[in-house]
C-alpha cells in the first residue's frame, strides 16, 4: 500500500481504448474454475452463481476494531454501497507465542466477523499474508520468528515456510475460517496470496510455495495484489493465480501491460484504492486528512465511475474504516531513520477512527449508488454522539524501574527477542567498576529510542526517528549505575527493493543488538529487565526509592473518572478521546486496556477510548506511564475526554534541532 503514485508515469501510454480491447478479445482463455463453482471468473468478469459480479469492496480489519463494534462498522459499509469486505489477519495477534493460538479470544474471532458480514449481506475477501504490511509491527509477523535458527522471512527459507504452513492451517481450521468459504456456503469469495510481494522481491520459488500452502487450506479463488508498475507486478505474479493491481485509477492499465501469463489474467481488480493515507510521529508531520482537500476528494469521486465505466473493474477502497493500532501494535518504516506510525489508524477513511460517517463517506456513497441495483443499499444509521469527560487528576504512585520484574544477567547485552520479549521497553543496567567517560554507543545503532541515565538522572535521549540521533556522553565512577531504557517504536513492516537502504525487514531485533561502549570501550556485565507491560501495576509497591526528587525514572500515574451513562436506545457507553495535556511521552491504559502511545510532538494529541471499554456511571481506572517526567512543564498530571479530536504538532523538547 506504500507504492507511490509516481509509478503512474510508467503506464500513461496505455489508453483506455487499449484496456477495453482486453475485454472484447475472444482469444483469452478462462483463467480459473468451472461454472459449477459458486464464485469464478473468466477473462472479463467475476461470476457469482453464474451471473456477472462486480466487487465493490472496502478494507476493514477486525483486529483493529473492538469486537463489540464489528456489526456497526459492517452495517455502515453496506450502507456505503459496498458488497464485499477485504480484511487482513494479524498473525502476531493470533499466535503471540509459538504454538499459542488465541482462537477463543473474541478480539481474534475473525470467523465471527465474517459471519456477521454474511448476516449483513456482505461477501468477504481474505488477506491472510502471511505478510500483510498494514502499518503493523513487523508487517503482522510475530516477533518470535526472529528467534528461530536460520529464519529469514519472505523467501523460500524452510524454517519460515514451515511456520507459515502451521499458521495457515491454524487459520483455516482452528479459527474456523475454512468452513466459511463460498464453496461451503460461506461469504469468503477469494484468498490473497502474500501481499505486494513484487515490491519486495521476485523469488518465484517462494511465491509458488506460499500459493501451494494457501491451496492446501483453501479451495476457492486465489489472487495476488501488487503496485501498478512493471517490476512490482512481474515480481509478484504467480502462475495460476489471478493478478490484481493497487493504486489510483492510473494503475489499472498496468496489469495487462505487464502481465502476459494467461493463467494470471482475468477481470481487473484494484485491490487497494487509497481513500487517503496513514500518519507518522514528528514535529513536522501534520495529520493527513481529506477535510479541506477538495482536489483529493474530487479525484476519488471521479475515479469511482472511471473504474466501472472505462475498465469494468472491481475495486476495494483502502481503508473504508481504519480503526486503531492499540497498545504497541503500530509498525514502522526504515528511511535511513525509524519512521514510526502513530496509534491512530484513522487513515482519512470515510468511516473515521471511531466509526462515524464523514463527509467523504456521503460523497463516496453518492458516487457508488449509480452502479448498484436500485433499492439494494440501506440508509446509513445515524452517528451516535461522543462523550466529554471533565478533567480529572492523576497521582504518581510508582516508577517504571520499581516494577521491572525478573532479572536476566549476561556479560553482554541481549536483544529484546532473545529475552523472550516482543514489545514495549527493556531496561539495561551496568554498575561501573572503574572510571570511564565518553559517548554512549548502544549496540550497532539505537533500537529505537534510548533514554540514558546515570544513577537515575537523565543524561540524554538517542532517538532513531531522527536521521542523526543525538550523542549522549556520560562520566562514570566506580559504583555508578548506567541505565539504558530502550523503547521499541515498532518493527519495520515494509521494504521496497527500490529503497536505497538495506533490508530492515530481515533485521527486526529490538533492544540492544551488539556491544555497548562508552568512549569506544566495550562495557561488560549487564542486568536486563523485560518491560513488555502486558499488565500495568495497580498498587504502589512499598518504599519506592525512585519516587523522589533525585530520580528521573519514568512514573506511573493513576486516577479515575465516572463513565458517562449509556445513551438511550444503545447498549454502549459513548466513545471519547483521552487527552493528557501535561504529558510529554508515554502510554495510557483505561481499565487495564492499552490505548496506545501519546507524544506531544504530534500529530496525534489524543487517544481513542472506545465506549466498549468504559463502565457507565461508575469509576473507571486510568493508568498513565509518563516516560519523561523531567520534561513536564507542570508538576501535576491531569486527563480529560474530548468529544472532538484535536490534531497538532509541537517541538520535541529532547531534540529541538533534530529533523
XYZ file of C-alpha atoms in Angstrom:
659
model
C 0.000 0.000 0.000
C 3.047 2.244 0.005
C 3.737 2.138 -3.701
C 3.973 5.682 -4.976
C 1.577 7.205 -7.450
C 4.699 8.253 -9.296
C 4.567 4.867 -10.981
C 1.644 6.222 -12.999
C 4.151 7.677 -15.418
C 5.077 4.143 -16.445
C 1.597 3.314 -17.685
C 0.373 6.565 -19.210
C 0.996 5.193 -22.700
C -1.716 2.603 -22.237
C -5.041 4.155 -23.157
C -8.496 3.234 -22.029
C -9.152 2.005 -25.556
C -6.286 -0.478 -25.247
C -7.581 -1.639 -21.917
C -11.076 -2.172 -23.300
C -9.626 -4.265 -26.129
C -8.765 -6.784 -23.412
C -12.436 -7.087 -22.534
C -13.592 -7.912 -26.034
C -10.761 -10.243 -27.092
C -12.331 -13.705 -27.508
C -8.972 -15.469 -27.680
C -8.240 -15.187 -23.976
C -8.840 -18.466 -22.133
C -10.778 -18.842 -18.929
C -8.463 -18.252 -16.014
C -9.896 -20.445 -13.298
C -12.582 -22.921 -12.248
C -15.774 -24.067 -13.856
C -19.288 -22.708 -13.836
C -20.061 -25.267 -11.140
C -18.108 -23.120 -8.674
C -20.261 -20.581 -6.775
C -17.637 -17.914 -7.467
C -15.366 -17.965 -10.501
C -14.030 -15.681 -13.195
C -13.369 -15.552 -16.908
C -11.272 -13.117 -18.863
C -13.656 -10.221 -18.380
C -15.786 -10.718 -15.269
C -16.153 -12.348 -11.919
C -19.157 -14.654 -11.771
C -21.264 -15.335 -8.706
C -23.665 -18.267 -9.062
C -23.362 -17.909 -12.823
C -24.082 -14.172 -13.029
C -21.513 -11.401 -13.658
C -20.432 -9.844 -10.370
C -18.549 -6.601 -9.786
C -16.756 -6.415 -6.453
C -17.367 -3.085 -4.756
C -15.260 -3.626 -1.689
C -13.507 -1.927 1.158
C -10.869 -2.808 3.731
C -11.884 -3.275 7.373
C -9.554 -5.206 9.684
C -11.472 -6.673 12.644
C -8.393 -6.911 14.859
C -8.089 -3.104 14.818
C -11.693 -2.601 15.968
C -13.313 -3.547 19.310
C -15.296 -6.677 18.514
C -18.404 -5.142 20.090
C -18.462 -2.659 17.179
C -17.975 -5.088 14.276
C -21.627 -5.165 13.272
C -21.955 -1.386 13.411
C -18.987 -0.925 11.062
C -20.268 -3.583 8.655
C -23.763 -2.085 8.553
C -22.218 1.269 7.620
C -20.037 -0.368 4.973
C -23.147 -1.921 3.431
C -24.892 1.458 3.511
C -21.924 2.987 1.667
C -22.799 0.755 -1.261
C -20.226 -1.986 -0.720
C -20.912 -5.653 -1.349
C -17.579 -7.095 -0.147
C -15.216 -6.587 2.791
C -11.473 -7.114 2.366
C -9.643 -7.946 5.570
C -6.132 -8.683 6.794
C -5.426 -11.192 9.545
C -2.646 -10.387 12.001
C -0.534 -13.453 12.729
C 1.199 -11.779 15.679
C -2.128 -11.302 17.476
C -3.370 -14.799 16.707
C -0.165 -16.547 17.817
C 1.667 -14.233 20.248
C 3.931 -17.068 21.397
C 4.852 -20.205 19.439
C 2.043 -22.743 19.497
C -0.349 -20.492 21.447
C -3.325 -19.938 19.144
C -5.818 -17.458 20.574
C -8.891 -18.901 18.887
C -11.068 -18.238 21.938
C -10.164 -14.545 22.249
C -13.231 -12.623 20.996
C -10.991 -9.896 19.571
C -9.307 -12.516 17.362
C -12.500 -14.382 16.430
C -12.234 -13.496 12.751
C -14.760 -16.181 11.831
C -17.362 -14.342 13.924
C -16.605 -11.142 11.989
C -17.140 -12.993 8.716
C -20.416 -14.487 9.914
C -21.671 -11.013 10.849
C -20.657 -9.769 7.402
C -22.700 -12.543 5.801
C -25.674 -11.736 8.009
C -25.483 -8.132 6.819
C -25.443 -9.173 3.152
C -21.705 -8.741 2.557
C -19.126 -11.030 0.994
C -15.523 -11.266 2.186
C -12.071 -11.383 0.630
C -9.478 -12.886 2.989
C -5.957 -11.413 3.039
C -4.002 -13.714 5.399
C -0.474 -12.961 4.220
C 1.498 -14.462 5.902
C 2.933 -10.950 5.402
C 0.342 -8.156 5.368
C 2.198 -4.833 5.866
C -0.780 -2.755 7.067
C 1.477 -0.395 9.058
C 1.642 -3.138 11.704
C 4.662 -4.171 13.738
C 6.851 -6.463 11.564
C 4.188 -6.443 8.847
C 1.994 -8.664 11.022
C 4.640 -11.320 11.694
C 5.060 -12.455 15.306
C 8.306 -11.216 16.851
C 9.274 -14.734 17.945
C 10.028 -15.718 14.346
C 13.382 -13.942 14.673
C 14.401 -16.352 17.444
C 14.199 -19.398 15.162
C 17.616 -20.514 13.986
C 18.206 -19.860 10.300
C 14.991 -17.850 9.944
C 14.590 -15.428 7.044
C 11.128 -14.090 6.301
C 9.503 -13.660 2.884
C 11.762 -16.054 0.995
C 11.993 -19.782 0.264
C 13.529 -20.384 3.652
C 12.389 -23.706 5.076
C 12.061 -22.555 8.725
C 9.847 -19.674 7.549
C 7.788 -21.851 5.215
C 7.297 -24.418 7.974
C 5.914 -21.773 10.341
C 3.764 -20.414 7.508
C 2.282 -23.892 6.968
C 1.329 -24.081 10.644
C -0.102 -20.561 10.617
C -2.248 -21.084 7.524
C -3.525 -24.455 8.777
C -4.420 -22.957 12.157
C -6.150 -20.027 10.499
C -8.233 -22.332 8.319
C -9.123 -24.947 10.925
C -8.602 -23.674 14.477
C -10.132 -20.292 13.643
C -12.954 -21.974 11.693
C -12.408 -19.939 8.533
C -12.240 -22.867 6.108
C -15.924 -23.596 6.646
C -16.800 -20.012 5.702
C -15.602 -20.275 2.105
C -18.229 -19.574 -0.547
C -17.745 -23.153 -1.778
C -19.186 -24.285 1.576
C -21.967 -21.714 1.754
C -19.962 -19.009 3.489
C -19.157 -15.410 2.496
C -15.441 -15.748 1.566
C -15.027 -15.342 -2.196
C -11.249 -15.194 -2.607
C -7.968 -15.511 -0.702
C -4.954 -13.309 -1.379
C -1.510 -14.924 -1.610
C 1.185 -12.912 0.239
C 0.880 -9.122 -0.149
C 2.553 -6.767 -2.608
C 5.425 -9.205 -2.839
C 6.650 -7.731 -6.131
C 7.613 -4.557 -4.291
C 9.838 -6.669 -2.047
C 11.350 -9.312 -4.335
C 10.913 -11.686 -7.251
C 11.644 -15.087 -5.714
C 9.385 -17.386 -7.742
C 10.141 -20.407 -5.590
C 8.876 -18.532 -2.531
C 5.658 -17.212 -4.041
C 4.862 -20.610 -5.554
C 5.425 -22.222 -2.142
C 3.039 -19.779 -0.433
C 0.480 -20.348 -3.203
C 0.638 -24.075 -2.563
C 0.359 -23.608 1.204
C -2.761 -21.481 0.742
C -4.213 -24.039 -1.701
C -3.617 -26.789 0.841
C -6.033 -24.987 3.175
C -8.499 -23.134 0.924
C -10.265 -24.356 -2.214
C -11.553 -21.027 -3.539
C -10.134 -18.443 -5.957
C -6.643 -17.098 -5.219
C -5.222 -13.736 -6.266
C -2.151 -11.538 -5.810
C -2.053 -7.782 -5.262
C 0.822 -5.583 -6.463
C 1.553 -1.977 -7.326
C 0.893 -0.565 -10.763
C 4.303 -0.757 -12.435
C 6.301 -3.363 -14.314
C 8.642 -4.692 -11.619
C 6.085 -4.995 -8.777
C 3.520 -6.729 -10.990
C 6.011 -9.057 -12.634
C 7.808 -9.796 -9.360
C 4.576 -10.683 -7.568
C 2.811 -12.624 -10.329
C 2.287 -16.335 -9.598
C 1.251 -18.815 -12.304
C -2.343 -19.944 -11.899
C -3.197 -17.050 -9.572
C -5.217 -14.012 -10.693
C -3.099 -10.846 -10.701
C -4.682 -7.707 -9.217
C -3.229 -4.227 -9.045
C -3.302 -1.435 -6.467
C -3.064 2.340 -6.564
C -5.169 5.021 -8.221
C -7.135 4.576 -11.404
C -3.876 5.228 -13.258
C -2.716 1.745 -12.173
C -5.461 -0.210 -13.932
C -3.904 -0.478 -17.428
C -0.619 -1.698 -15.943
C -1.922 -5.181 -15.171
C -2.486 -6.132 -18.811
C 0.546 -4.213 -19.981
C 2.993 -6.119 -17.756
C 1.324 -9.485 -17.025
C 1.415 -11.753 -20.064
C 0.878 -15.184 -18.473
C -2.745 -16.027 -19.368
C -3.141 -18.080 -16.177
C -2.874 -14.859 -14.154
C -5.228 -12.803 -16.324
C -8.909 -12.196 -15.808
C -11.135 -9.325 -14.709
C -9.401 -6.236 -13.407
C -9.390 -5.679 -9.661
C -7.923 -2.652 -7.936
C -7.203 -4.364 -4.643
C -6.218 -1.194 -2.781
C -7.635 2.115 -3.948
C -6.436 4.578 -1.316
C -9.003 6.811 0.369
C -6.052 8.676 1.836
C -3.107 7.633 3.988
C -1.553 6.953 7.404
C 0.084 9.344 9.900
C 3.591 9.259 11.366
C 5.032 10.811 14.505
C 7.029 14.006 14.214
C 7.023 17.725 14.864
C 6.908 18.399 11.138
C 4.340 15.735 10.210
C 0.806 17.170 10.213
C -2.273 14.959 10.254
C -3.247 13.577 6.849
C -6.873 14.288 6.079
C -9.155 14.818 3.110
C -11.003 17.536 5.031
C -10.388 20.754 3.160
C -8.502 18.894 0.423
C -11.014 19.177 -2.387
C -8.538 18.126 -5.069
C -8.064 14.717 -3.458
C -11.774 14.242 -2.804
C -12.602 15.151 -6.411
C -10.013 12.641 -7.609
C -11.598 9.865 -5.536
C -15.109 10.742 -6.692
C -14.034 10.816 -10.330
C -12.093 7.564 -10.116
C -15.089 5.571 -8.875
C -17.094 5.758 -12.143
C -13.839 5.621 -14.113
C -13.160 2.117 -12.738
C -16.596 0.830 -13.678
C -17.204 2.649 -16.968
C -13.763 2.525 -18.575
C -12.403 -0.816 -17.360
C -15.347 -2.846 -15.998
C -13.066 -3.145 -12.984
C -13.770 -4.218 -9.437
C -12.434 -2.128 -6.581
C -11.575 -2.233 -2.890
C -11.185 1.030 -1.003
C -8.245 1.081 1.414
C -9.338 1.944 4.056
C -13.101 2.164 4.462
C -12.564 2.113 8.216
C -9.025 2.151 9.553
C -9.557 1.672 13.281
C -6.684 1.756 15.758
C -3.321 0.100 16.296
C -3.918 -0.223 20.028
C -1.111 -0.750 22.503
C 2.293 -1.344 20.905
C 0.956 -2.706 17.596
C 1.995 0.116 15.255
C 4.859 -0.651 12.919
C 7.497 1.476 11.237
C 9.381 2.144 8.033
C 13.121 2.440 7.600
C 14.059 5.574 5.630
C 17.597 5.937 6.940
C 15.782 6.581 10.204
C 12.853 4.991 12.002
C 9.596 6.365 10.633
C 7.109 5.288 13.302
C 3.350 5.186 12.802
C 1.030 6.749 15.366
C -1.512 4.691 17.324
C -4.465 6.040 15.345
C -5.146 4.364 12.003
C -7.815 6.876 11.048
C -6.301 6.916 7.529
C -8.623 9.722 6.405
C -11.192 6.967 5.834
C -14.870 7.561 5.036
C -15.590 5.976 8.440
C -13.315 7.733 10.912
C -11.352 6.062 13.710
C -14.464 5.983 15.911
C -16.603 4.517 13.107
C -18.570 7.719 12.458
C -19.619 8.549 8.923
C -17.868 11.573 7.423
C -18.478 14.000 4.591
C -16.221 11.793 2.439
C -18.464 8.818 3.238
C -21.589 10.513 1.909
C -19.862 11.857 -1.179
C -18.412 8.430 -1.997
C -21.826 6.862 -1.417
C -23.373 9.246 -3.926
C -20.727 8.225 -6.479
C -21.240 4.474 -5.862
C -25.060 4.328 -5.873
C -25.497 4.613 -9.682
C -23.569 1.330 -10.047
C -25.603 -0.827 -7.677
C -29.171 -2.153 -8.055
C -31.733 0.431 -7.064
C -33.019 -0.083 -3.554
C -30.253 -2.534 -2.613
C -28.363 -0.114 -0.364
C -29.833 0.754 3.042
C -29.729 4.226 4.525
C -26.739 4.814 6.825
C -27.580 4.710 10.527
C -27.241 7.950 12.442
C -23.962 8.533 14.225
C -24.010 8.300 17.981
C -22.560 11.355 19.702
C -19.245 11.109 21.527
C -18.836 11.880 25.208
C -16.876 14.555 27.013
C -15.269 13.680 30.346
C -14.414 16.500 32.760
C -10.777 16.949 33.697
C -9.603 14.619 36.455
C -6.342 14.435 38.383
C -3.809 11.642 38.280
C -1.493 10.845 41.162
C 2.027 9.387 40.834
C 2.218 6.020 42.567
C 5.296 4.136 41.391
C 8.193 4.253 38.962
C 8.807 2.035 35.956
C 12.138 0.971 37.448
C 10.380 -0.368 40.538
C 8.121 -2.774 38.624
C 10.800 -4.147 36.322
C 10.291 -7.762 37.380
C 12.698 -10.634 36.788
C 16.354 -10.007 36.030
C 18.493 -11.603 33.322
C 22.255 -11.180 33.682
C 24.829 -11.544 30.940
C 28.336 -10.286 30.191
C 26.982 -8.623 27.038
C 23.515 -7.183 26.366
C 20.827 -9.349 24.772
C 18.176 -8.246 22.310
C 14.563 -7.857 23.334
C 13.678 -11.011 21.387
C 16.477 -13.049 22.982
C 14.984 -12.084 26.342
C 11.631 -13.504 25.207
C 10.029 -10.096 24.796
C 8.087 -8.749 21.808
C 7.012 -5.178 22.575
C 7.367 -2.307 24.999
C 10.589 -1.411 26.816
C 13.740 -3.127 28.015
C 15.932 -1.777 30.815
C 19.694 -2.459 30.706
C 21.754 -1.759 33.857
C 25.510 -1.785 34.435
C 27.424 -0.948 37.615
C 30.726 0.724 36.804
C 33.841 -0.918 38.261
C 36.338 1.682 37.043
C 36.265 5.295 35.861
C 35.144 5.738 32.256
C 33.718 8.569 30.205
C 32.675 9.409 26.653
C 29.811 8.977 24.231
C 27.464 6.041 24.721
C 27.035 3.695 21.747
C 24.032 1.365 22.355
C 24.938 -1.565 20.107
C 25.079 -1.144 16.353
C 22.538 1.712 16.462
C 19.718 2.994 18.703
C 16.834 0.487 18.506
C 14.813 2.607 18.615
C 14.725 5.216 21.357
C 17.225 5.086 24.184
C 16.983 7.159 27.366
C 20.378 7.237 29.103
C 20.561 7.560 32.898
C 23.384 7.679 35.388
C 22.184 6.963 38.915
C 18.615 7.513 37.663
C 19.326 11.032 36.384
C 18.791 11.557 32.676
C 21.839 12.337 30.554
C 20.088 12.430 27.187
C 17.905 10.693 24.625
C 19.049 8.951 21.454
C 16.131 8.660 19.049
C 16.364 6.804 15.744
C 13.338 8.699 14.485
C 15.938 11.286 13.555
C 18.492 10.578 10.853
C 21.226 11.816 13.161
C 20.326 10.894 16.774
C 21.980 12.960 19.462
C 25.257 11.852 21.010
C 24.937 11.304 24.741
C 28.061 11.496 26.881
C 28.458 10.082 30.394
C 31.135 10.105 33.074
C 31.112 7.082 35.377
C 32.917 6.465 38.630
C 33.154 3.069 40.365
C 29.747 2.188 41.779
C 27.805 4.440 39.407
C 24.800 2.858 37.738
C 24.430 3.272 33.978
C 20.878 2.598 32.767
C 19.663 2.404 29.201
C 15.886 2.315 28.796
C 15.213 1.137 25.231
C 11.797 1.654 23.633
C 10.608 -0.459 20.700
C 8.882 2.007 18.341
C 7.683 -0.742 16.003
C 9.470 -3.197 13.750
C 9.834 -2.325 10.097
C 6.763 -3.564 8.242
C 7.553 -2.547 4.675
C 10.624 -2.627 2.482
C 10.802 -1.905 -1.228
C 13.579 -3.383 -3.330
C 13.799 0.067 -4.904
C 14.707 1.506 -1.490
C 18.350 2.637 -1.325
C 18.639 1.472 2.301
C 19.291 -2.078 3.358
C 16.561 -4.563 4.039
C 15.448 -3.862 7.584
C 12.698 -6.489 7.439
C 15.461 -9.069 7.856
C 16.832 -7.049 10.784
C 13.868 -6.928 13.178
C 15.675 -7.094 16.522
C 14.858 -4.568 19.219
C 16.503 -3.597 22.459
C 20.289 -3.612 22.083
C 21.977 -5.631 19.347
C 25.745 -5.712 19.694
C 28.020 -4.274 22.341
C 27.506 -1.152 24.388
C 30.547 1.080 24.529
C 31.412 4.264 26.386
C 34.115 6.382 24.824
C 34.851 3.468 22.482
C 35.429 0.976 25.319
C 33.106 -2.055 25.419
C 31.115 -2.348 28.646
C 30.582 -5.831 30.075
C 28.335 -7.009 32.887
C 24.651 -6.264 32.330
C 21.411 -6.834 34.178
C 18.347 -6.737 31.918
C 14.650 -6.362 32.698
C 11.693 -7.027 30.401
C 9.044 -4.308 30.459
C 6.504 -5.525 27.913
C 3.736 -4.148 30.147
C 1.078 -6.676 29.225
C -0.181 -5.786 32.685
C 0.185 -2.475 34.461
C 0.675 -2.035 38.214
C -2.470 -1.333 40.179
C -0.991 -0.908 43.654
C 2.115 1.045 44.602
C 4.985 -1.057 45.983
C 6.356 -0.190 49.392
C 9.315 2.163 49.735
C 9.826 3.005 46.076
C 13.245 4.715 46.067
C 12.655 6.193 42.603
C 9.657 8.240 43.764
C 11.685 11.206 44.907
C 13.152 14.391 43.519
C 16.521 12.695 42.985
C 15.212 10.389 40.243
C 14.150 10.990 36.638
C 12.722 7.483 36.327
C 9.507 7.109 34.294
C 6.460 7.437 36.521
C 3.119 5.656 36.626
C 0.167 7.918 37.434
C -3.284 6.735 38.382
C -6.712 8.325 38.546
C -10.377 7.625 37.923
C -13.319 9.162 36.118
C -17.023 8.386 36.253
C -18.134 6.852 32.979
C -20.950 8.556 31.085
C -24.373 6.973 31.110
C -25.485 4.592 28.381
C -27.278 6.585 25.722
C -30.946 5.880 25.081
C -31.550 3.048 22.567
C -27.898 1.994 22.687
C -26.206 -0.784 24.615
C -22.858 1.031 24.704
C -21.266 3.799 26.662
C -20.220 6.599 24.341
C -16.737 6.852 22.856
C -14.383 9.693 23.690
C -10.818 10.866 23.065
C -8.490 10.880 26.067
C -6.095 13.822 26.234
C -3.103 14.128 28.589
C -2.286 17.849 28.249
C 0.700 17.951 30.618
C 2.233 14.708 29.431
C 5.315 14.531 27.226
C 5.527 10.918 26.085
C 4.080 7.641 27.275
C 1.154 5.229 27.222
C -2.405 5.279 28.537
C -4.390 2.351 29.952
C -8.098 2.525 30.789
C -9.463 -0.371 32.816
C -6.200 -2.230 32.016
C -6.644 -1.797 28.244
C -3.659 -0.209 26.487
C -4.983 2.581 24.252
C -1.577 3.336 22.761
C 1.138 5.976 22.788
C 0.937 9.713 23.263
C 3.735 12.136 22.379
C 3.426 15.894 22.461
C 5.198 16.299 19.098
C 2.018 15.018 17.389
C 0.237 14.946 15.109
C -1.874 12.758 17.419
C -2.799 14.717 20.536
C -5.443 12.383 21.982
C -6.186 8.666 22.121
C -9.385 6.956 21.061
C -11.207 5.462 24.044
C -13.938 3.081 22.789
C -17.133 3.073 24.796
C -16.879 -0.719 24.938
C -14.060 -0.317 27.473
C -15.836 2.239 29.671
C -18.037 1.320 32.639
C -21.129 3.560 32.659
C -21.997 5.511 35.801
C -19.104 4.118 37.825
C -15.405 4.644 38.388
C -13.036 3.804 35.538
C -9.334 3.395 36.305
C -6.795 5.275 34.210
C -3.072 4.470 34.409
C -0.551 6.614 32.574
C 3.120 5.851 32.118
C 4.950 9.143 31.671
C 8.413 8.416 30.315
C 9.813 11.918 30.699
C 8.678 13.476 33.975
C 11.779 15.710 33.943
C 10.427 17.434 30.788
C 6.947 18.130 32.163
C 6.187 21.847 32.408
C 3.703 21.241 35.212
C 4.093 19.183 38.362
C 0.505 17.975 38.069
C -0.826 15.310 35.712
C -4.410 15.553 34.514
C -6.509 13.993 31.772
C -9.912 14.574 30.224
C -12.139 13.213 27.495
C -12.941 15.186 24.345
C -15.930 14.643 22.074
C -13.993 16.064 19.137
C -10.420 15.191 18.259
C -7.634 17.751 18.161
C -4.604 17.241 15.934
C -1.458 19.330 16.172
C 2.329 19.431 16.310
C 4.880 20.716 18.817
C 8.688 20.836 19.007
C 10.475 17.848 20.545
C 11.952 19.064 23.861
C 14.562 16.273 23.706
C 15.915 17.328 20.337
C 14.846 20.833 19.343
C 17.206 20.972 16.368
C 16.589 17.438 15.108
C 14.826 16.783 11.822
